[in-house]
Amino acid sequence: MTTRPRRRPDRPHFSSGPCAKRPGWNTGVLDAALVGRSHRAGPAKARIQEVADRSRAILGLPEDWRLGLVPASDTGAVEMILWSVLGARGVDMLAWESFGSGWVRDVAQQLRIEDRRVIEADYGRLPDLSSVDFDHDVVFTWNGTTSGVRVPDADWIASDRRGLTICDATSAAFAMDLAWDKLDIVTWSWQKVLGGEAGHGMLALSPRAVERLESYSPPWPMPKIFRITKAGKLDQSIFEGSTINTPSMLCVEDAVDGLRWAESVGGLEGLISRSQANLAAVAAWVENSAWTEFLAEDPATRSSTSMCLRIVDEWAHGRDPKAVAATVKAAAKRLDSEGIAYDIGSYRDAPAGLRLWGGATVETSDLEALLPWLDWAWAEAKADAKDA
Ligand SMILES: Cc1ncc(COP(=O)(O)O)c(C=O)c1O
């Protein structure tokens, strides 16, 4: 019998997106939001620009990069850029989990770019990064949120590349060091590491990316929501506090709050170390666990944000995988109804298991409090499965 733990996490928020709000957050942080005003009014534009300015400072974005707010969250930012720059040369699409695979599908089935190579790996692994052709544009995800596999660094990216590197960094930005000199286009959304609200995307462009946008015009029609050039020139206003369409000023205010909090915990270094401490706490527990293992095979590729665990219990050997998946689901559901942990089941397309968010807004003490509950819930779910 695994005894029922006594200590509960203070906050049961371990979802991989939207992620936990920052510690101490309450709706009072929105009091100064510029609601009921035009987003094009001076103060509103200044607030939107404040998000970009604080983000830029925390992330150490190079001076000559542009950073703007775009519609439709990270998906909007990625799609806008795929539609705007691809087709000028061949493209290497890298995928090792669900989101990367989604971008592959869009490039193949929607944009129908013929000159493409798909470099893939199954859940738990990275693809062969040494086979990437940097004469091509390269699309990849820094941290694969649904497998918990990240690139450990950017050493595999050529400094003298001719193509552009396009990086979906939504579950990496603010928790991992992004190598700006090896990246040309980077996207993220607010609802991940800083615990902001969904619906708004951030798009960072290097000078080479701007050059492409201003020298290449794709052959397909461009919906207004994707248009970041005007008469062949970058629409500068998007990078100076204006937006393509109307953003939520409540969400903008919340994003500013998240960034101020990030500064208060030591900026990027502080955020990274908070996330690393979360990974260390979970890794120490996994080390001694008889029933879980990281889905990421190589420890160097283990995500400190989306920590994905698979089931290696002897009990599961030779059992119908559907029954195992149902048992993990039941364990997660039990923790949810107990108010111990919300939303920790693995992503719908990923192998059955658990996914714990370890981004900066999650307190290590809450993860430490949660871990014994995982043992308890798993034991209970297995007992129920036996009775069924
Ligand atoms: C790697 C990655 N890309 C894209 C997305 C989609 O993000 P959004 O829902 O903000 O558009 C997610 C969401 O979890 C993600 O983890």
PDB file of C-alpha atoms in Angstrom, residues 4 7-16 328-345 354-357 362 366-377:
ATOM      1  CA  ARG A   4      -1.779   8.870   1.121  1.00  0.00           C
ATOM      2  CA  ARG A   7       1.394  17.593   2.411  1.00  0.00           C
ATOM      3  CA  ARG A   8      -0.407  19.148  -0.536  1.00  0.00           C
ATOM      4  CA  PRO A   9       1.051  21.482  -3.172  1.00  0.00           C
ATOM      5  CA  ASP A  10       0.012  25.065  -2.392  1.00  0.00           C
ATOM      6  CA  ARG A  11      -0.976  25.438  -6.027  1.00  0.00           C
ATOM      7  CA  PRO A  12      -2.155  22.486  -8.129  1.00  0.00           C
ATOM      8  CA  HIS A  13      -1.315  24.227 -11.426  1.00  0.00           C
ATOM      9  CA  PHE A  14       1.040  22.039 -13.448  1.00  0.00           C
ATOM     10  CA  SER A  15      -0.520  22.442 -16.907  1.00  0.00           C
ATOM     11  CA  SER A  16       1.769  22.869 -19.910  1.00  0.00           C
ATOM     12  CA  VAL A 328      -2.525   6.682 -16.192  1.00  0.00           C
ATOM     13  CA  LYS A 329      -5.531   8.764 -17.151  1.00  0.00           C
ATOM     14  CA  ALA A 330      -7.374   7.550 -14.080  1.00  0.00           C
ATOM     15  CA  ALA A 331      -4.397   8.472 -11.869  1.00  0.00           C
ATOM     16  CA  ALA A 332      -4.284  11.977 -13.356  1.00  0.00           C
ATOM     17  CA  LYS A 333      -8.033  12.340 -12.953  1.00  0.00           C
ATOM     18  CA  ARG A 334      -7.838  11.330  -9.316  1.00  0.00           C
ATOM     19  CA  LEU A 335      -5.216  13.991  -8.627  1.00  0.00           C
ATOM     20  CA  ASP A 336      -7.338  16.522 -10.440  1.00  0.00           C
ATOM     21  CA  SER A 337     -10.448  15.757  -8.402  1.00  0.00           C
ATOM     22  CA  GLU A 338      -8.403  15.783  -5.196  1.00  0.00           C
ATOM     23  CA  GLY A 339      -7.234  19.292  -6.128  1.00  0.00           C
ATOM     24  CA  ILE A 340      -3.605  18.106  -6.028  1.00  0.00           C
ATOM     25  CA  ALA A 341      -2.639  18.499  -9.688  1.00  0.00           C
ATOM     26  CA  TYR A 342      -4.521  19.805 -12.694  1.00  0.00           C
ATOM     27  CA  ASP A 343      -3.905  18.858 -16.322  1.00  0.00           C
ATOM     28  CA  ILE A 344      -0.954  16.506 -15.948  1.00  0.00           C
ATOM     29  CA  GLY A 345      -1.966  13.815 -18.437  1.00  0.00           C
ATOM     30  CA  LEU A 354       2.331  12.264 -17.363  1.00  0.00           C
ATOM     31  CA  ARG A 355       3.488  15.762 -18.202  1.00  0.00           C
ATOM     32  CA  LEU A 356       4.496  18.150 -15.450  1.00  0.00           C
ATOM     33  CA  TRP A 357       5.176  21.783 -16.203  1.00  0.00           C
ATOM     34  CA  VAL A 362       5.884  26.792 -10.778  1.00  0.00           C
ATOM     35  CA  ASP A 366       4.913  22.532  -5.080  1.00  0.00           C
ATOM     36  CA  LEU A 367       6.484  19.956  -7.391  1.00  0.00           C
ATOM     37  CA  GLU A 368       8.218  18.346  -4.425  1.00  0.00           C
ATOM     38  CA  ALA A 369       4.883  18.163  -2.626  1.00  0.00           C
ATOM     39  CA  LEU A 370       3.253  16.660  -5.712  1.00  0.00           C
ATOM     40  CA  LEU A 371       5.711  13.821  -6.346  1.00  0.00           C
ATOM     41  CA  PRO A 372       4.606  11.484  -3.495  1.00  0.00           C
ATOM     42  CA  TRP A 373       1.030  12.019  -4.653  1.00  0.00           C
ATOM     43  CA  LEU A 374       1.991  10.652  -8.072  1.00  0.00           C
ATOM     44  CA  ASP A 375       3.103   7.407  -6.416  1.00  0.00           C
ATOM     45  CA  TRP A 376      -0.103   7.297  -4.443  1.00  0.00           C
ATOM     46  CA  ALA A 377      -2.397   7.998  -7.408  1.00  0.00           C
TER      47      ALA A 377
END
